[in-house]
Coordinates of C-alpha atoms in Angstrom, one line a residue:
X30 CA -12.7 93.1 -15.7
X31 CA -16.5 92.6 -17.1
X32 CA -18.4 90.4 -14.6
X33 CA -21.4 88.4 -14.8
X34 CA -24.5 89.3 -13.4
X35 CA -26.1 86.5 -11.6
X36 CA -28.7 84.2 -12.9
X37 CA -32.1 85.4 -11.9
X38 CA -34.0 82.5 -10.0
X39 CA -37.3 81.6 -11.5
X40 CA -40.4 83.0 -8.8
X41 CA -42.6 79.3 -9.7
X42 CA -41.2 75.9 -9.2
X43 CA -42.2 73.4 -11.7
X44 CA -42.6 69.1 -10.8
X45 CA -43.4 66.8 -13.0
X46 CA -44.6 63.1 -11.6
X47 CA -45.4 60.0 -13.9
X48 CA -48.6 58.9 -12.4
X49 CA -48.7 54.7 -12.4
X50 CA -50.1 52.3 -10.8
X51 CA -48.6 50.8 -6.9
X52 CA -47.6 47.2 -7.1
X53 CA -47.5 44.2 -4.6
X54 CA -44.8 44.6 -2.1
X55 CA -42.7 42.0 -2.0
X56 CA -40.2 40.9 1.2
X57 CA -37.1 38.9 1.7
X58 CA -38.1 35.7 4.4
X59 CA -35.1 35.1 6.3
X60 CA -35.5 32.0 8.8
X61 CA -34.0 29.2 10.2
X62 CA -34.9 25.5 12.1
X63 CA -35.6 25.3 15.7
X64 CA -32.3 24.1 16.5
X65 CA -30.5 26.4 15.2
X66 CA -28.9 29.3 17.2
X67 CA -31.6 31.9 16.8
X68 CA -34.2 29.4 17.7
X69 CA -38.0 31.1 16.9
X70 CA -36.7 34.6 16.5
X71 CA -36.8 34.9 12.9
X72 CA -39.7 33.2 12.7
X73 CA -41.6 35.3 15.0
X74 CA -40.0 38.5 13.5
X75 CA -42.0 37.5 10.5
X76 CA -45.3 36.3 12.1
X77 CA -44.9 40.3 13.7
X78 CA -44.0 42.0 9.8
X79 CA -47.1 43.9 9.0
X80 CA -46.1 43.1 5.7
X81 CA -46.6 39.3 5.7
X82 CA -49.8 36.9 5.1
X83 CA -50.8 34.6 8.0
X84 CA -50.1 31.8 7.9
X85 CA -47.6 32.0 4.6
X86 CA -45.0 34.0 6.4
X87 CA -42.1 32.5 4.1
X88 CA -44.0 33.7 0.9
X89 CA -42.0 36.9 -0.8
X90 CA -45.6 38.0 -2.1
X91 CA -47.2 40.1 0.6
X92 CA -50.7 42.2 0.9
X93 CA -49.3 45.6 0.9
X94 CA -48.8 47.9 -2.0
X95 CA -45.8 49.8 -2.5
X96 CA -45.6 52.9 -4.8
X97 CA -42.8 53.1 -7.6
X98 CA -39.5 54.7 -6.5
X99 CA -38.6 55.1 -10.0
X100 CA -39.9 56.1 -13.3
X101 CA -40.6 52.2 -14.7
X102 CA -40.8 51.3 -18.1
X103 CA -43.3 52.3 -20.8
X104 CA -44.3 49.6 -23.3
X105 CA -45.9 50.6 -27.0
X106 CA -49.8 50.6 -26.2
X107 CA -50.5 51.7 -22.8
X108 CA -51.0 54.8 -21.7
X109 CA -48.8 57.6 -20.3
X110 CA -50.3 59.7 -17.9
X111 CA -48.0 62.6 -16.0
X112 CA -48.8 65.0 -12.9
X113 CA -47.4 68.3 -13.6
X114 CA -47.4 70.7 -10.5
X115 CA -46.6 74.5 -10.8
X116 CA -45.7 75.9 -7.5
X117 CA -45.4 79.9 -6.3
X118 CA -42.0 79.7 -3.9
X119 CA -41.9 83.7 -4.1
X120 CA -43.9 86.0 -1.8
X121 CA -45.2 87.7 -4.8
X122 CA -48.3 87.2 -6.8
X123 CA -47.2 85.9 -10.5
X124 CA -49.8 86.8 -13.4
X125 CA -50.4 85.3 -16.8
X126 CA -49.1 81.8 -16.0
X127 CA -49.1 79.5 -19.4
X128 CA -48.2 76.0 -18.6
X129 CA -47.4 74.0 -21.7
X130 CA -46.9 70.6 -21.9
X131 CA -45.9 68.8 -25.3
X132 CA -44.5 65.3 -26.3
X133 CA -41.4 65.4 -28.7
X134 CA -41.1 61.9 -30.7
X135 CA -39.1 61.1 -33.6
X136 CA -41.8 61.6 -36.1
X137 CA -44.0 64.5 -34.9
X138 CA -44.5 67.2 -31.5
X139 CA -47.9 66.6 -29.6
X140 CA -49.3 69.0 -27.7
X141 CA -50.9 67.3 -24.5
X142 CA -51.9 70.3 -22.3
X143 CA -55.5 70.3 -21.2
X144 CA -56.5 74.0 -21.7
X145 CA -54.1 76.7 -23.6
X146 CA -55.4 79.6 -21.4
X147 CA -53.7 81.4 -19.3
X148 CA -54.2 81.7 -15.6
X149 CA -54.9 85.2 -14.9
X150 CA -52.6 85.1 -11.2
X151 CA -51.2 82.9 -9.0
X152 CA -50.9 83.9 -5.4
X153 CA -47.7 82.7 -3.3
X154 CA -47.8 79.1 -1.9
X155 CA -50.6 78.2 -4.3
X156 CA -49.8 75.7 -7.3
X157 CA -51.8 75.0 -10.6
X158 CA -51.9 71.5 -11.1
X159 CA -52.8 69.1 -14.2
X160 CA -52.8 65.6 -15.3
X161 CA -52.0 64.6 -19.2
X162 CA -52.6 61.1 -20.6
X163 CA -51.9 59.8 -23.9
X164 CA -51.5 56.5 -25.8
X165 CA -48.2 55.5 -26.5
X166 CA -48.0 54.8 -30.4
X167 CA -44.2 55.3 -31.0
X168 CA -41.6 52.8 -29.9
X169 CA -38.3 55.0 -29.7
X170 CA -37.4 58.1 -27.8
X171 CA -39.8 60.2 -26.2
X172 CA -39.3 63.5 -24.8
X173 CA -41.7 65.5 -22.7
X174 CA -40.9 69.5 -23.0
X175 CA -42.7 71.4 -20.0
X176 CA -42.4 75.5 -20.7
X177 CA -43.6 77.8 -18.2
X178 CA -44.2 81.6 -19.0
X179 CA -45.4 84.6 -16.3
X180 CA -45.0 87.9 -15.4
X181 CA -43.7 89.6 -12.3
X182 CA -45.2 92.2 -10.3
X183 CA -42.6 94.5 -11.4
X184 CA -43.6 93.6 -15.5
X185 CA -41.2 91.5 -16.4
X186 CA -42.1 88.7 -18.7
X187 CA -40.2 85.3 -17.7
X188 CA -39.8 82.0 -19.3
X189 CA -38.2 78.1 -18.3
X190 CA -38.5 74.6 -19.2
X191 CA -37.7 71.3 -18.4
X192 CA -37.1 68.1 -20.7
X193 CA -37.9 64.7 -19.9
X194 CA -36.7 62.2 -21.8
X195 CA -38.0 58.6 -21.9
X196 CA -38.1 55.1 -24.3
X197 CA -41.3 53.4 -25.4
X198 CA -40.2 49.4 -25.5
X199 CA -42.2 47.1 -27.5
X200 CA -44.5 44.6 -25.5
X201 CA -45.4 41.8 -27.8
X202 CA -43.4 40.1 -30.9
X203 CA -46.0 39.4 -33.3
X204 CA -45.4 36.5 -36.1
X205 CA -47.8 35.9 -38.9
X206 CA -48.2 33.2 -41.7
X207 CA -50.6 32.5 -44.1
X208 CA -52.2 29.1 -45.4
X209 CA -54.0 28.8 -49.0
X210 CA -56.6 26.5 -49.1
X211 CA -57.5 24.8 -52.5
X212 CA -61.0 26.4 -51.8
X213 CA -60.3 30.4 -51.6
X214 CA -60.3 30.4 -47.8
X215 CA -57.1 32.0 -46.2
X216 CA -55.5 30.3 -42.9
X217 CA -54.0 32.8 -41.0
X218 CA -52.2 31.8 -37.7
X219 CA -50.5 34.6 -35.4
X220 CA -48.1 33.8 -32.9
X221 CA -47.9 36.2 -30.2
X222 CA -44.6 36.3 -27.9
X223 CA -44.8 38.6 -24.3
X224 CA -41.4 39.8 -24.3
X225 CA -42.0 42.0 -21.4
X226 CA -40.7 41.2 -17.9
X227 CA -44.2 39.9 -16.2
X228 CA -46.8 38.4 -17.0
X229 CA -49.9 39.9 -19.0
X230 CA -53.4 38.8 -19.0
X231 CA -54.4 38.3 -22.7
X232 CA -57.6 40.3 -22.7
X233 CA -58.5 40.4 -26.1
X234 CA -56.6 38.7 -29.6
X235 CA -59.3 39.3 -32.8
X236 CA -58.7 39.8 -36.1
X237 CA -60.5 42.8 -38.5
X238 CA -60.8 41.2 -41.9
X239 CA -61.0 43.9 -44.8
X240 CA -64.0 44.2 -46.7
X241 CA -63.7 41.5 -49.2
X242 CA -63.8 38.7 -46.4
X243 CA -65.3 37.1 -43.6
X244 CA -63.3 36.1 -40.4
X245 CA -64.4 32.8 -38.4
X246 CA -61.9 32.8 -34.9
X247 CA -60.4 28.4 -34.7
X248 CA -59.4 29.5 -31.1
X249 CA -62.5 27.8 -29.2
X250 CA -64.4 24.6 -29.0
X251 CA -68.1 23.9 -28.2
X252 CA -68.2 21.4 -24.9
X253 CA -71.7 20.9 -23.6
X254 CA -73.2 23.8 -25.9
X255 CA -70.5 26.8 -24.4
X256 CA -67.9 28.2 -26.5
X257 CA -64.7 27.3 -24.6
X258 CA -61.4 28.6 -25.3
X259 CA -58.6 26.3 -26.7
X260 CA -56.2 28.2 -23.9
X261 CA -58.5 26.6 -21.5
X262 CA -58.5 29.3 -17.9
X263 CA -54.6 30.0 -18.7
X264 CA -55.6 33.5 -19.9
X265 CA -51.6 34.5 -18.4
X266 CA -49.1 35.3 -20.7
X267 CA -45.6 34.9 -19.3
X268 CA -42.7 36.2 -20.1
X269 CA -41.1 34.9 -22.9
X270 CA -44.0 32.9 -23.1
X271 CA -45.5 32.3 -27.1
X272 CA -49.2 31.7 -28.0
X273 CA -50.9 31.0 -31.6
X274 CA -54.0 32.4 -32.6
X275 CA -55.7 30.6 -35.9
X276 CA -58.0 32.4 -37.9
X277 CA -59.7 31.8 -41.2
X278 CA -60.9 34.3 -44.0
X279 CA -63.5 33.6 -46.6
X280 CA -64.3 36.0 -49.4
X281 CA -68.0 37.6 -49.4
X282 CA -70.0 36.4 -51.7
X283 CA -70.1 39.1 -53.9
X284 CA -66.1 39.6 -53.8
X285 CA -65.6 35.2 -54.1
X286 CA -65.0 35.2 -58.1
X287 CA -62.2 38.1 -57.5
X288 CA -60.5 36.8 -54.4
X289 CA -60.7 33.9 -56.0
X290 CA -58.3 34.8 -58.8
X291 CA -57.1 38.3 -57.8
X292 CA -52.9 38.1 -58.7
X293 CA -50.0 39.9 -56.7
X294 CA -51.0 40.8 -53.2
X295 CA -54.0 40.9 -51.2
X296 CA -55.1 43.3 -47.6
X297 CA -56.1 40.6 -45.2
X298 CA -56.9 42.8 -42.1
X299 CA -55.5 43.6 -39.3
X300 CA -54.7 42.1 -35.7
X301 CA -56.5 43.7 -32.5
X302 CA -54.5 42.8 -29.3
X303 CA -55.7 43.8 -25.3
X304 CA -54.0 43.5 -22.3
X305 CA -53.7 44.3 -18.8
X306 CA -50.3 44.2 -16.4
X307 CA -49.8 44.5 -13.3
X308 CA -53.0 45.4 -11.5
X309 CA -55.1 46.0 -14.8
X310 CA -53.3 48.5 -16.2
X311 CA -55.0 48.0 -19.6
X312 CA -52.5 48.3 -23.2
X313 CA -53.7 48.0 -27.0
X314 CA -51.6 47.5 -30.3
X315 CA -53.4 47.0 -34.1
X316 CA -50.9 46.3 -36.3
X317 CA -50.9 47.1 -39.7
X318 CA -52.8 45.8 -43.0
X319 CA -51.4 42.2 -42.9
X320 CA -50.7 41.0 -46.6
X321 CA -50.6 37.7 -47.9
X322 CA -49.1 36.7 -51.8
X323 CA -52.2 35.7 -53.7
X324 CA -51.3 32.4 -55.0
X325 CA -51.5 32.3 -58.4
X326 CA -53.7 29.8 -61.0
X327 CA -52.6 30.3 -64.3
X328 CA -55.2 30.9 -67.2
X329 CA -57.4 28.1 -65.8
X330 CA -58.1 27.2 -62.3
X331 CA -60.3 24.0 -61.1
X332 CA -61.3 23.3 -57.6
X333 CA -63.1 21.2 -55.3
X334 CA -66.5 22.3 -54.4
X335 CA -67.7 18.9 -52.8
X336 CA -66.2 15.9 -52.4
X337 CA -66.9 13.0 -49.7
X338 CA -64.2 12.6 -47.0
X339 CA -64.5 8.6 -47.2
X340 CA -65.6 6.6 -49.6
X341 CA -66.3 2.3 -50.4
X342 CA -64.1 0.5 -52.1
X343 CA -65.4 -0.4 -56.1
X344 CA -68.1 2.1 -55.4
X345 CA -69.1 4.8 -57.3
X346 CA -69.4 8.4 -55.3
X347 CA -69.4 11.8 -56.9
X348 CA -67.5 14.9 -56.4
X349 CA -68.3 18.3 -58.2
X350 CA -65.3 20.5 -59.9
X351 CA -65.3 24.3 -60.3
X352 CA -63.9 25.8 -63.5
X353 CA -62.8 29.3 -63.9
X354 CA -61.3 31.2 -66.6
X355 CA -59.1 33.3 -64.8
X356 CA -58.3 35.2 -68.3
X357 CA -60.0 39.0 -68.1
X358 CA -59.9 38.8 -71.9
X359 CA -60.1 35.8 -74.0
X360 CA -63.4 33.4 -74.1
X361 CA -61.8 30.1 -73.8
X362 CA -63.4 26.8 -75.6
X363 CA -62.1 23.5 -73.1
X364 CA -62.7 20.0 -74.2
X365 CA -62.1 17.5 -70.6
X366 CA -60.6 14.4 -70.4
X367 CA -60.2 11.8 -67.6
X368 CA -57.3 9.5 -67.5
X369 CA -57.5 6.5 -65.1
X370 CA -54.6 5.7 -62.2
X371 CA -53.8 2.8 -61.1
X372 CA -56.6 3.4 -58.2
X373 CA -58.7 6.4 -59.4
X374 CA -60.9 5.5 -62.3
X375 CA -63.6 7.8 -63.8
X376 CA -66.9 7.0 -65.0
X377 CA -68.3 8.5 -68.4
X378 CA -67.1 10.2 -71.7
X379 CA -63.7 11.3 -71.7
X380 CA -62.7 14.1 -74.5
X381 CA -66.4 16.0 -73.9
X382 CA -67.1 19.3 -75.0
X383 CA -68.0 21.8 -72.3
X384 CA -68.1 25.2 -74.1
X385 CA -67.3 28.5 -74.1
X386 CA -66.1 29.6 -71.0
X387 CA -66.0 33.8 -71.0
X388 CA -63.2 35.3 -69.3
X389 CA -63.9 35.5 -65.4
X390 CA -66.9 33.1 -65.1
X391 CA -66.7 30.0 -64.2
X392 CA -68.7 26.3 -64.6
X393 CA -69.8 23.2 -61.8
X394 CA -69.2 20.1 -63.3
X395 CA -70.6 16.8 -61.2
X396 CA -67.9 13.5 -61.8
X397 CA -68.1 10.2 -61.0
X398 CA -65.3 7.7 -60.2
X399 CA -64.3 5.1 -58.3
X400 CA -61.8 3.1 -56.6
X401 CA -59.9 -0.3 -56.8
X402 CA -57.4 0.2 -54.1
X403 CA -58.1 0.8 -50.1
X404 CA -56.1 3.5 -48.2
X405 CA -55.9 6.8 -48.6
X406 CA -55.9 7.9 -52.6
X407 CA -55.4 10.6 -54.4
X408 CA -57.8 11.9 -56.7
X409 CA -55.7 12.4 -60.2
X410 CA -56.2 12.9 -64.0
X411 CA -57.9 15.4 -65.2
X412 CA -56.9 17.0 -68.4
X413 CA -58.8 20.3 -69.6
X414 CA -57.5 21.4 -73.3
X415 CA -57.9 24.9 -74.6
X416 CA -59.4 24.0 -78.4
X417 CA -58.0 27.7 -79.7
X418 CA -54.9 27.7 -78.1
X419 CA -54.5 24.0 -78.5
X420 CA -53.0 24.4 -74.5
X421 CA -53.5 21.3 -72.2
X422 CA -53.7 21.6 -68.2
X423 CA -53.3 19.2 -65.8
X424 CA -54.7 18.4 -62.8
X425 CA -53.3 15.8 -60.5
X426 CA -53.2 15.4 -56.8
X427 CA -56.6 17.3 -56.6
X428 CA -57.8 15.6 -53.2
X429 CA -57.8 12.8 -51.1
X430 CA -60.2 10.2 -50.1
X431 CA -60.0 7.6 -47.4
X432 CA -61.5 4.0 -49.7
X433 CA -62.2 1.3 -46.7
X434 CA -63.9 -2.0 -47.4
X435 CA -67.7 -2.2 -48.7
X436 CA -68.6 -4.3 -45.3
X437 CA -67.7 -1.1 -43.4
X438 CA -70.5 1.1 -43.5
X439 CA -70.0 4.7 -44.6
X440 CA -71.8 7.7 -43.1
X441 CA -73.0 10.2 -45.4

């Protein structure tokens, strides 16, 4: 009958701690009236708990801290950090101790060992100790693989590890959507949801525009000449809890004729987030290159570059129209016309010729109009024919201006 030899016990003992941060301790009041049975007791038994404030006994929050009893939850962001602890139980002095430490996730193996040397002895009851960190950028699985390697006095080369596994949650739920002005700015507005289980204190929310454009944060308003936040001092997330962030993007100057009638999609930039937890532990996602669809203008495209806001009624006032030939090949030739509403009507020669437009440039054109109704109108009825292609494009529902009465004064 063949028989087993026993296992051979390792000589070094190997602990591994997840190093985080103590929270507040919290307690359980239990009390009761005066008249009750107990009378004061309770009451006095919590004016006597260490653990209490003064004078809000009945509070659950108290002033101690309490370390964590378990391992806690990891959220996409923050950092991990680990104490690993390699003990000599023997009574023997262990040579050529390697400690490795790597972090196994679903798309690559990391090591995170501070120094690959190994220690040339360890003497009994001593212990080499270490402390990893690293920034959680996986959500998933983690596994962290501690190996140990030495050699006994007597030669003989051992080896062990341990696995500990672990899952990375996601922090935040983050929602974008994209406005297209008439002009070639680009709204963006990001909701950001905490769908952790405490609060977190929004340190930072900013947004990296790409090269081609220039990023002005709508999240503050000037009171008193300070720049105050919309979010007023409530700088807390809470759970479940949803904020939007509005941002808007403006091409560069030298990149405004492209953005302006670049097709298919375009790289925004992407969101920076901060936070802290807890008692400031401090966590950071970027997402992505956010993409918007470009909208898209045909062969011609005409915008607004000025145009007053209000406007008397049976007055003339003046607006100025961009014209681009959105066409990277053919030199277009555009006669204009302006057809009258029933409250919009346009001043000067309908049916003019404006020229030869070449492909990706474009032309300001001032026009005057006026009109005959009050309210809020729409500006409408331009025509701009293409003389080789004998193509007509309209234009209607351009703007808006607000037409009050001529004894109202109007402020330029």
């Amino acid at each position: 009958m063949e028989v087993n030899p026993p296992k051979q016990e390792h000589l070094l003992a190997l602990k591994v701690m997840r190093l985080t941060k103590p929270t507040l301790f919290t307690n359980i009041p239990v009390t009761c009236e005066e008249k009750d049975l107990p009378g004061d007791l309770f009451n006095q038994l919590m004016r006597d708990d260490p653990s209490t404030v003064n004078g809000a006994e009945v509070l659950m929050l108290g002033e101690m801290l309490t370390l964590p009893q378990n391992f806690g939850n990891i959220f996409l962001g923050e950092t991990f950090s680990s104490y690993i602890s390699v003990h000599n139980d023997s009574n023997q002095v262990v040579k050529d101790i390697l400690v490795k430490a790597d972090l196994q996730t679903s798309s690559q193996r990391l090591n995170l060992s501070a120094s690959n040397a190994a220690v040339a002895e360890l003497k009994p009851d001593c212990c080499i100790d270490d402390v990893i960190h690293h920034e959680v950028k996986e959500i998933g699985t983690h596994i962290l693989v501690c190996a140990v390697s030495y050699t006994t006095q007597a030669g003989e080369k051992m080896y062990f590890r341990k696995f500990f596994k672990f899952q990375v949650l996601k922090p935040l739920d983050v929602k974008t959507k994209f406005y297209n002005a008439e002009t070639d700015e680009v709204f963006l507005e990001a909701q950001i949801q905490n769908i952790t289980t405490s609060p977190m204190f929004m340190e930072k929310v900013s947004l990296e525009p790409s090269i081609m454009y220039n990023v002005t944060e709508l999240n503050s308003v000037s009171q008193a000449g300070e720049c105050v936040s919309t979010f007023r001092s409530r700088a807390y997330l809470q759970p479940m809890d949803t904020r939007q962030y509005l941002y808007c993007l403006k091409p560069k100057k030298e990149f405004a004729e492209k953005a302006g009638i670049i097709k298919g999609v375009t790289v925004i930039g992407k969101l920076d987030i901060v936070w802290k937890t807890n008692l400031g532990e401090r966590g950071r996602l970027q997402t992505s290159q956010l993409q918007r669809m470009a909208p898209g203008y045909g062969d011609v495209r005409l915008s607004l570059e000025a145009i007053p806001d209000t406007v008397n009624l049976e007055e003339p006032f003046h607006i100025t129209c961009k014209i681009t030939n959105c066409s990277s090949e053919r030199t277009m030739d555009l006669v204009l016309e302006m057809c009258n509403t029933n409250s919009i009507h346009w001043c000067g020669i309908s049916g003019r010729q404006l020229g030869k437009l070449h492909p990706s440039s474009s032309l300001c054109l001032a026009l005057t109009l006026l009109s005959s109704v009050q309210g809020l109108q729409s500006v409408s009825g331009l025509r701009l024919t293409d003389t080789f292609l004998k193509r007509t494009y309209e234009y209607d529902d351009i703007a808006q201006v607000c037409v009050v009465s001529s004894a109202i004064k109007v402020e330029s």
